[in-house]
């Protein structure tokens, strides 16, 4: 059960990261966007807010089990470390999603925080999930960390980590 909940967090992290691939916001205040070299550079605050919105937009893809979205945004060598130390590869995650093992009804995020370091960004927060994995409830709240790197002008998720959220 913990595996499925944690894997759910992984998929969420990957889908949230997926939205980053479509965002062309620069990662520094001195770089223009990938699609418009003359565009006004974004401030650090604007980049952080864009990353938060990207994470939130990924929840819609999660509910739709959009594997195409996953394939576009996850780096080929993307890895996820679950709270029990298990490592999940991009190929394994995409296979599970394609098989239709996941059925999400709601995904929400809170307590988002971002650190931006040039073409690298780390987004942290909490996610609450309602859904099933192969018919079993996998709902719950986890904390997550998604690491993004801007590769060829696109944000790509290179690593994800989830842990059980502390009880209040």
Short mmCIF file of C-alpha atoms in Angstrom, two decimals:
data_model
loop_
_atom_site.label_atom_id
_atom_site.label_comp_id
_atom_site.label_asym_id
_atom_site.label_seq_id
_atom_site.Cartn_x
_atom_site.Cartn_y
_atom_site.Cartn_z
CA UNK A 1 0.00 0.00 0.00
CA UNK A 2 2.80 2.44 0.88
CA UNK A 3 4.43 1.55 -2.46
CA UNK A 4 1.32 2.53 -4.41
CA UNK A 5 0.87 5.80 -2.48
CA UNK A 6 4.50 6.67 -2.97
CA UNK A 7 4.34 5.68 -6.63
CA UNK A 8 1.35 7.94 -6.90
CA UNK A 9 3.49 10.76 -5.60
CA UNK A 10 6.07 9.89 -8.21
CA UNK A 11 3.61 10.06 -11.02
CA UNK A 12 2.31 13.34 -9.68
CA UNK A 13 5.79 14.75 -9.50
CA UNK A 14 6.47 13.64 -13.04
CA UNK A 15 3.27 15.10 -14.38
CA UNK A 16 3.80 18.37 -12.55
CA UNK A 17 7.23 18.47 -14.05
CA UNK A 18 5.72 17.71 -17.40
CA UNK A 19 4.14 21.09 -17.53
CA UNK A 20 7.60 22.58 -17.25
CA UNK A 21 8.52 21.24 -20.64
CA UNK A 22 5.99 23.52 -22.28
CA UNK A 23 7.11 26.59 -20.38
CA UNK A 24 9.75 28.64 -22.13
CA UNK A 25 10.46 30.94 -19.21
CA UNK A 26 14.14 31.69 -18.71
CA UNK A 27 15.80 30.47 -15.58
CA UNK A 28 17.77 33.62 -14.87
CA UNK A 29 17.02 37.30 -14.99
CA UNK A 30 19.54 37.78 -17.82
CA UNK A 31 18.27 35.17 -20.29
CA UNK A 32 15.44 35.65 -22.76
CA UNK A 33 12.91 32.91 -23.46
CA UNK A 34 13.83 30.03 -25.74
CA UNK A 35 11.19 30.99 -28.28
CA UNK A 36 11.78 34.74 -28.23
CA UNK A 37 15.36 35.91 -27.70
CA UNK A 38 14.21 39.53 -27.49
CA UNK A 39 11.51 38.93 -24.86
CA UNK A 40 11.81 40.66 -21.52
CA UNK A 41 13.67 38.41 -19.05
CA UNK A 42 11.71 37.08 -16.08
CA UNK A 43 12.60 37.89 -12.51
CA UNK A 44 13.36 35.15 -10.00
CA UNK A 45 9.92 35.68 -8.45
CA UNK A 46 8.23 35.38 -11.85
CA UNK A 47 10.12 32.15 -12.54
CA UNK A 48 9.11 30.72 -9.16
CA UNK A 49 5.46 31.63 -9.76
CA UNK A 50 5.62 30.07 -13.24
CA UNK A 51 7.05 26.87 -11.76
CA UNK A 52 4.27 26.75 -9.16
CA UNK A 53 1.65 27.20 -11.86
CA UNK A 54 3.30 24.48 -13.93
CA UNK A 55 3.20 22.10 -10.96
CA UNK A 56 -0.50 22.87 -10.42
CA UNK A 57 -1.34 22.49 -14.12
CA UNK A 58 0.18 19.02 -14.07
CA UNK A 59 -2.66 17.78 -11.87
CA UNK A 60 -5.04 17.82 -14.86
CA UNK A 61 -2.68 15.57 -16.82
CA UNK A 62 -2.46 13.27 -13.81
CA UNK A 63 -6.21 12.79 -13.69
CA UNK A 64 -6.19 12.07 -17.45
CA UNK A 65 -3.30 9.54 -17.22
CA UNK A 66 -1.63 11.42 -20.07
CA UNK A 67 1.43 9.28 -20.90
CA UNK A 68 2.31 11.46 -23.88
CA UNK A 69 2.71 14.32 -21.49
CA UNK A 70 5.02 12.21 -19.30
CA UNK A 71 7.11 11.14 -22.26
CA UNK A 72 7.64 14.75 -23.37
CA UNK A 73 8.73 16.15 -20.03
CA UNK A 74 10.72 13.47 -18.28
CA UNK A 75 14.41 13.34 -19.12
CA UNK A 76 15.43 9.97 -20.57
CA UNK A 77 17.48 9.22 -17.45
CA UNK A 78 14.84 10.48 -15.00
CA UNK A 79 14.75 8.58 -11.72
CA UNK A 80 12.52 8.69 -8.73
CA UNK A 81 13.48 7.68 -5.23
CA UNK A 82 10.54 6.48 -3.15
CA UNK A 83 10.46 6.94 0.59
CA UNK A 84 11.42 3.27 1.08
CA UNK A 85 14.53 3.69 -1.09
CA UNK A 86 13.12 1.98 -4.18
CA UNK A 87 14.23 3.53 -7.48
CA UNK A 88 11.77 3.88 -10.35
CA UNK A 89 12.84 4.57 -13.93
CA UNK A 90 11.06 6.61 -16.58
CA UNK A 91 10.32 3.46 -18.63
CA UNK A 92 8.77 1.63 -15.66
CA UNK A 93 6.57 4.55 -14.71
CA UNK A 94 5.31 5.13 -18.24
CA UNK A 95 4.53 1.41 -18.61
CA UNK A 96 2.42 1.44 -15.42
CA UNK A 97 0.50 4.51 -16.52
CA UNK A 98 -0.11 3.09 -20.03
CA UNK A 99 -1.51 -0.09 -18.50
CA UNK A 100 -4.21 2.03 -16.85
CA UNK A 101 -3.36 0.88 -13.35
CA UNK A 102 -4.02 4.37 -11.96
CA UNK A 103 -7.40 6.11 -11.58
CA UNK A 104 -7.13 9.53 -9.95
CA UNK A 105 -10.16 11.55 -8.94
CA UNK A 106 -8.46 14.51 -7.24
CA UNK A 107 -4.98 15.90 -6.80
CA UNK A 108 -4.20 19.07 -4.85
CA UNK A 109 -1.01 20.83 -3.85
CA UNK A 110 0.02 23.13 -1.02
CA UNK A 111 3.05 24.64 0.71
CA UNK A 112 4.93 25.14 -2.56
CA UNK A 113 8.48 26.48 -2.42
CA UNK A 114 11.06 26.85 -5.20
CA UNK A 115 14.78 27.47 -5.47
CA UNK A 116 16.13 28.58 -8.85
CA UNK A 117 19.81 28.24 -9.77
CA UNK A 118 20.28 29.33 -13.38
CA UNK A 119 19.02 26.48 -15.57
CA UNK A 120 18.20 24.28 -12.57
CA UNK A 121 15.16 24.57 -10.31
CA UNK A 122 13.98 22.61 -7.31
CA UNK A 123 10.30 22.68 -6.39
CA UNK A 124 9.08 21.33 -3.04
CA UNK A 125 5.63 21.02 -1.53
CA UNK A 126 2.82 18.78 -0.35
CA UNK A 127 0.40 16.85 -2.52
CA UNK A 128 -2.85 15.22 -1.53
CA UNK A 129 -4.15 12.49 -3.80
CA UNK A 130 -7.47 10.67 -4.10
CA UNK A 131 -7.42 7.65 -6.35
CA UNK A 132 -6.90 3.96 -6.86
CA UNK A 133 -4.10 1.71 -8.05
CA UNK A 134 -5.42 -1.55 -9.50
CA UNK A 135 -8.62 -1.03 -7.50
CA UNK A 136 -6.90 -0.30 -4.16
CA UNK A 137 -7.14 3.09 -2.46
CA UNK A 138 -3.91 5.06 -2.74
CA UNK A 139 -5.10 8.34 -1.29
CA UNK A 140 -2.99 10.32 1.10
CA UNK A 141 -0.62 13.23 1.55
CA UNK A 142 3.08 13.23 0.69
CA UNK A 143 5.79 15.84 0.55
CA UNK A 144 7.66 16.01 -2.75
CA UNK A 145 10.78 17.41 -4.36
CA UNK A 146 11.03 17.75 -8.14
CA UNK A 147 14.32 18.72 -9.76
CA UNK A 148 14.14 20.46 -13.15
CA UNK A 149 16.89 21.27 -15.60
CA UNK A 150 16.43 23.37 -18.70
CA UNK A 151 17.62 21.14 -21.56
CA UNK A 152 17.52 22.39 -25.15
CA UNK A 153 15.31 25.29 -24.08
CA UNK A 154 12.75 23.16 -22.23
CA UNK A 155 12.28 22.40 -18.54
CA UNK A 156 12.71 18.66 -18.03
CA UNK A 157 12.22 16.72 -14.83
CA UNK A 158 15.44 14.84 -14.02
CA UNK A 159 14.65 13.55 -10.53
CA UNK A 160 11.73 13.21 -8.12
CA UNK A 161 11.41 12.20 -4.49
CA UNK A 162 8.39 11.68 -2.23
CA UNK A 163 8.07 11.07 1.48
CA UNK A 164 5.07 10.67 3.77
CA UNK A 165 3.92 14.06 5.00
CA UNK A 166 4.35 14.61 8.73
CA UNK A 167 1.18 14.18 10.79
CA UNK A 168 -0.14 17.38 12.35
#
